[in-house]
């Protein structure tokens, strides 16, 4: 195992510290946002994906990557 997903996206300073100390590479929450070069590897955001058509998904990808 190299990564962790916080249950229901919930975390505290203490849980982040515990996950860091497990020797994992990264962890993600359910906070929506982009990952940048300087992003904290243990507080990685996500994008919520819905029941979109391929075209709708493509439009969202373009929007996210062009921001």
JSON list of N, CA and C in Angstrom, two decimals, residues 5-36:
[
{"chain": "A", "resi": 5, "resn": "UNK", "atom": "N", "xyz": [-6.75, 7.06, 1.54]},
{"chain": "A", "resi": 5, "resn": "UNK", "atom": "CA", "xyz": [-7.89, 7.96, 1.35]},
{"chain": "A", "resi": 5, "resn": "UNK", "atom": "C", "xyz": [-8.55, 8.11, 2.71]},
{"chain": "A", "resi": 6, "resn": "UNK", "atom": "N", "xyz": [-8.63, 9.34, 3.19]},
{"chain": "A", "resi": 6, "resn": "UNK", "atom": "CA", "xyz": [-9.26, 9.57, 4.49]},
{"chain": "A", "resi": 6, "resn": "UNK", "atom": "C", "xyz": [-10.74, 9.17, 4.41]},
{"chain": "A", "resi": 7, "resn": "UNK", "atom": "N", "xyz": [-11.21, 8.36, 5.35]},
{"chain": "A", "resi": 7, "resn": "UNK", "atom": "CA", "xyz": [-12.61, 7.92, 5.33]},
{"chain": "A", "resi": 7, "resn": "UNK", "atom": "C", "xyz": [-13.56, 9.13, 5.31]},
{"chain": "A", "resi": 8, "resn": "UNK", "atom": "N", "xyz": [-14.44, 9.13, 4.34]},
{"chain": "A", "resi": 8, "resn": "UNK", "atom": "CA", "xyz": [-15.40, 10.22, 4.13]},
{"chain": "A", "resi": 8, "resn": "UNK", "atom": "C", "xyz": [-14.69, 11.56, 3.92]},
{"chain": "A", "resi": 9, "resn": "UNK", "atom": "N", "xyz": [-13.40, 11.52, 3.61]},
{"chain": "A", "resi": 9, "resn": "UNK", "atom": "CA", "xyz": [-12.63, 12.74, 3.37]},
{"chain": "A", "resi": 9, "resn": "UNK", "atom": "C", "xyz": [-12.27, 13.51, 4.61]},
{"chain": "A", "resi": 10, "resn": "UNK", "atom": "N", "xyz": [-12.62, 12.97, 5.77]},
{"chain": "A", "resi": 10, "resn": "UNK", "atom": "CA", "xyz": [-12.40, 13.69, 7.04]},
{"chain": "A", "resi": 10, "resn": "UNK", "atom": "C", "xyz": [-11.01, 13.42, 7.58]},
{"chain": "A", "resi": 11, "resn": "UNK", "atom": "N", "xyz": [-10.37, 14.48, 8.04]},
{"chain": "A", "resi": 11, "resn": "UNK", "atom": "CA", "xyz": [-9.06, 14.35, 8.65]},
{"chain": "A", "resi": 11, "resn": "UNK", "atom": "C", "xyz": [-8.86, 15.47, 9.66]},
{"chain": "A", "resi": 12, "resn": "UNK", "atom": "N", "xyz": [-7.91, 15.26, 10.54]},
{"chain": "A", "resi": 12, "resn": "UNK", "atom": "CA", "xyz": [-7.49, 16.27, 11.51]},
{"chain": "A", "resi": 12, "resn": "UNK", "atom": "C", "xyz": [-5.97, 16.38, 11.42]},
{"chain": "A", "resi": 13, "resn": "UNK", "atom": "N", "xyz": [-5.41, 17.34, 12.10]},
{"chain": "A", "resi": 13, "resn": "UNK", "atom": "CA", "xyz": [-3.95, 17.47, 12.15]},
{"chain": "A", "resi": 13, "resn": "UNK", "atom": "C", "xyz": [-3.34, 16.16, 12.64]},
{"chain": "A", "resi": 14, "resn": "UNK", "atom": "N", "xyz": [-3.97, 15.56, 13.64]},
{"chain": "A", "resi": 14, "resn": "UNK", "atom": "CA", "xyz": [-3.45, 14.30, 14.21]},
{"chain": "A", "resi": 14, "resn": "UNK", "atom": "C", "xyz": [-3.54, 13.15, 13.21]},
{"chain": "A", "resi": 15, "resn": "UNK", "atom": "N", "xyz": [-4.65, 13.02, 12.49]},
{"chain": "A", "resi": 15, "resn": "UNK", "atom": "CA", "xyz": [-4.75, 11.90, 11.54]},
{"chain": "A", "resi": 15, "resn": "UNK", "atom": "C", "xyz": [-3.77, 12.06, 10.39]},
{"chain": "A", "resi": 16, "resn": "UNK", "atom": "N", "xyz": [-3.55, 13.29, 9.94]},
{"chain": "A", "resi": 16, "resn": "UNK", "atom": "CA", "xyz": [-2.56, 13.52, 8.88]},
{"chain": "A", "resi": 16, "resn": "UNK", "atom": "C", "xyz": [-1.17, 13.12, 9.39]},
{"chain": "A", "resi": 17, "resn": "UNK", "atom": "N", "xyz": [-0.86, 13.47, 10.60]},
{"chain": "A", "resi": 17, "resn": "UNK", "atom": "CA", "xyz": [0.44, 13.11, 11.19]},
{"chain": "A", "resi": 17, "resn": "UNK", "atom": "C", "xyz": [0.60, 11.59, 11.28]},
{"chain": "A", "resi": 18, "resn": "UNK", "atom": "N", "xyz": [-0.45, 10.91, 11.69]},
{"chain": "A", "resi": 18, "resn": "UNK", "atom": "CA", "xyz": [-0.41, 9.45, 11.78]},
{"chain": "A", "resi": 18, "resn": "UNK", "atom": "C", "xyz": [-0.19, 8.81, 10.41]},
{"chain": "A", "resi": 19, "resn": "UNK", "atom": "N", "xyz": [-0.89, 9.31, 9.41]},
{"chain": "A", "resi": 19, "resn": "UNK", "atom": "CA", "xyz": [-0.74, 8.76, 8.06]},
{"chain": "A", "resi": 19, "resn": "UNK", "atom": "C", "xyz": [0.67, 9.03, 7.52]},
{"chain": "A", "resi": 20, "resn": "UNK", "atom": "N", "xyz": [1.21, 10.22, 7.76]},
{"chain": "A", "resi": 20, "resn": "UNK", "atom": "CA", "xyz": [2.59, 10.53, 7.34]},
{"chain": "A", "resi": 20, "resn": "UNK", "atom": "C", "xyz": [3.57, 9.53, 7.96]},
{"chain": "A", "resi": 21, "resn": "UNK", "atom": "N", "xyz": [3.35, 9.23, 9.23]},
{"chain": "A", "resi": 21, "resn": "UNK", "atom": "CA", "xyz": [4.27, 8.36, 9.96]},
{"chain": "A", "resi": 21, "resn": "UNK", "atom": "C", "xyz": [4.17, 6.89, 9.55]},
{"chain": "A", "resi": 22, "resn": "UNK", "atom": "N", "xyz": [3.18, 6.52, 8.76]},
{"chain": "A", "resi": 22, "resn": "UNK", "atom": "CA", "xyz": [3.06, 5.15, 8.27]},
{"chain": "A", "resi": 22, "resn": "UNK", "atom": "C", "xyz": [4.03, 4.86, 7.13]},
{"chain": "A", "resi": 23, "resn": "UNK", "atom": "N", "xyz": [4.66, 5.90, 6.60]},
{"chain": "A", "resi": 23, "resn": "UNK", "atom": "CA", "xyz": [5.61, 5.72, 5.51]},
{"chain": "A", "resi": 23, "resn": "UNK", "atom": "C", "xyz": [4.95, 5.64, 4.14]},
{"chain": "A", "resi": 24, "resn": "UNK", "atom": "N", "xyz": [3.72, 6.09, 4.04]},
{"chain": "A", "resi": 24, "resn": "UNK", "atom": "CA", "xyz": [3.02, 6.10, 2.76]},
{"chain": "A", "resi": 24, "resn": "UNK", "atom": "C", "xyz": [3.51, 7.26, 1.89]},
{"chain": "A", "resi": 25, "resn": "UNK", "atom": "N", "xyz": [3.17, 7.22, 0.62]},
{"chain": "A", "resi": 25, "resn": "UNK", "atom": "CA", "xyz": [3.59, 8.28, -0.31]},
{"chain": "A", "resi": 25, "resn": "UNK", "atom": "C", "xyz": [2.66, 9.48, -0.31]},
{"chain": "A", "resi": 26, "resn": "UNK", "atom": "N", "xyz": [1.36, 9.23, -0.09]},
{"chain": "A", "resi": 26, "resn": "UNK", "atom": "CA", "xyz": [0.39, 10.32, -0.18]},
{"chain": "A", "resi": 26, "resn": "UNK", "atom": "C", "xyz": [-0.95, 9.92, 0.42]},
{"chain": "A", "resi": 27, "resn": "UNK", "atom": "N", "xyz": [-1.83, 10.91, 0.57]},
{"chain": "A", "resi": 27, "resn": "UNK", "atom": "CA", "xyz": [-3.19, 10.66, 1.05]},
{"chain": "A", "resi": 27, "resn": "UNK", "atom": "C", "xyz": [-4.10, 11.72, 0.45]},
{"chain": "A", "resi": 28, "resn": "UNK", "atom": "N", "xyz": [-5.36, 11.35, 0.22]},
{"chain": "A", "resi": 28, "resn": "UNK", "atom": "CA", "xyz": [-6.29, 12.32, -0.35]},
{"chain": "A", "resi": 28, "resn": "UNK", "atom": "C", "xyz": [-7.56, 12.43, 0.48]},
{"chain": "A", "resi": 29, "resn": "UNK", "atom": "N", "xyz": [-8.14, 13.60, 0.33]},
{"chain": "A", "resi": 29, "resn": "UNK", "atom": "CA", "xyz": [-9.38, 13.92, 1.03]},
{"chain": "A", "resi": 29, "resn": "UNK", "atom": "C", "xyz": [-10.49, 14.02, -0.02]},
{"chain": "A", "resi": 30, "resn": "UNK", "atom": "N", "xyz": [-11.61, 14.57, 0.36]},
{"chain": "A", "resi": 30, "resn": "UNK", "atom": "CA", "xyz": [-12.67, 14.82, -0.62]},
{"chain": "A", "resi": 30, "resn": "UNK", "atom": "C", "xyz": [-12.81, 16.31, -0.89]},
{"chain": "A", "resi": 31, "resn": "UNK", "atom": "N", "xyz": [-11.84, 17.10, -0.44]},
{"chain": "A", "resi": 31, "resn": "UNK", "atom": "CA", "xyz": [-11.83, 18.53, -0.73]},
{"chain": "A", "resi": 31, "resn": "UNK", "atom": "C", "xyz": [-11.61, 18.68, -2.23]},
{"chain": "A", "resi": 32, "resn": "UNK", "atom": "N", "xyz": [-12.41, 19.50, -2.89]},
{"chain": "A", "resi": 32, "resn": "UNK", "atom": "CA", "xyz": [-12.29, 19.64, -4.33]},
{"chain": "A", "resi": 32, "resn": "UNK", "atom": "C", "xyz": [-11.21, 20.65, -4.68]},
{"chain": "A", "resi": 33, "resn": "UNK", "atom": "N", "xyz": [-10.34, 20.30, -5.60]},
{"chain": "A", "resi": 33, "resn": "UNK", "atom": "CA", "xyz": [-9.30, 21.21, -6.03]},
{"chain": "A", "resi": 33, "resn": "UNK", "atom": "C", "xyz": [-8.25, 20.54, -6.88]},
{"chain": "A", "resi": 34, "resn": "UNK", "atom": "N", "xyz": [-7.31, 21.34, -7.36]},
{"chain": "A", "resi": 34, "resn": "UNK", "atom": "CA", "xyz": [-6.22, 20.86, -8.20]},
{"chain": "A", "resi": 34, "resn": "UNK", "atom": "C", "xyz": [-5.00, 20.52, -7.36]},
{"chain": "A", "resi": 35, "resn": "UNK", "atom": "N", "xyz": [-4.21, 19.60, -7.84]},
{"chain": "A", "resi": 35, "resn": "UNK", "atom": "CA", "xyz": [-2.93, 19.27, -7.22]},
{"chain": "A", "resi": 35, "resn": "UNK", "atom": "C", "xyz": [-1.86, 20.07, -7.97]},
{"chain": "A", "resi": 36, "resn": "UNK", "atom": "N", "xyz": [-1.05, 20.78, -7.22]},
{"chain": "A", "resi": 36, "resn": "UNK", "atom": "CA", "xyz": [0.03, 21.59, -7.78]},
{"chain": "A", "resi": 36, "resn": "UNK", "atom": "C", "xyz": [1.36, 21.02, -7.33]}
]
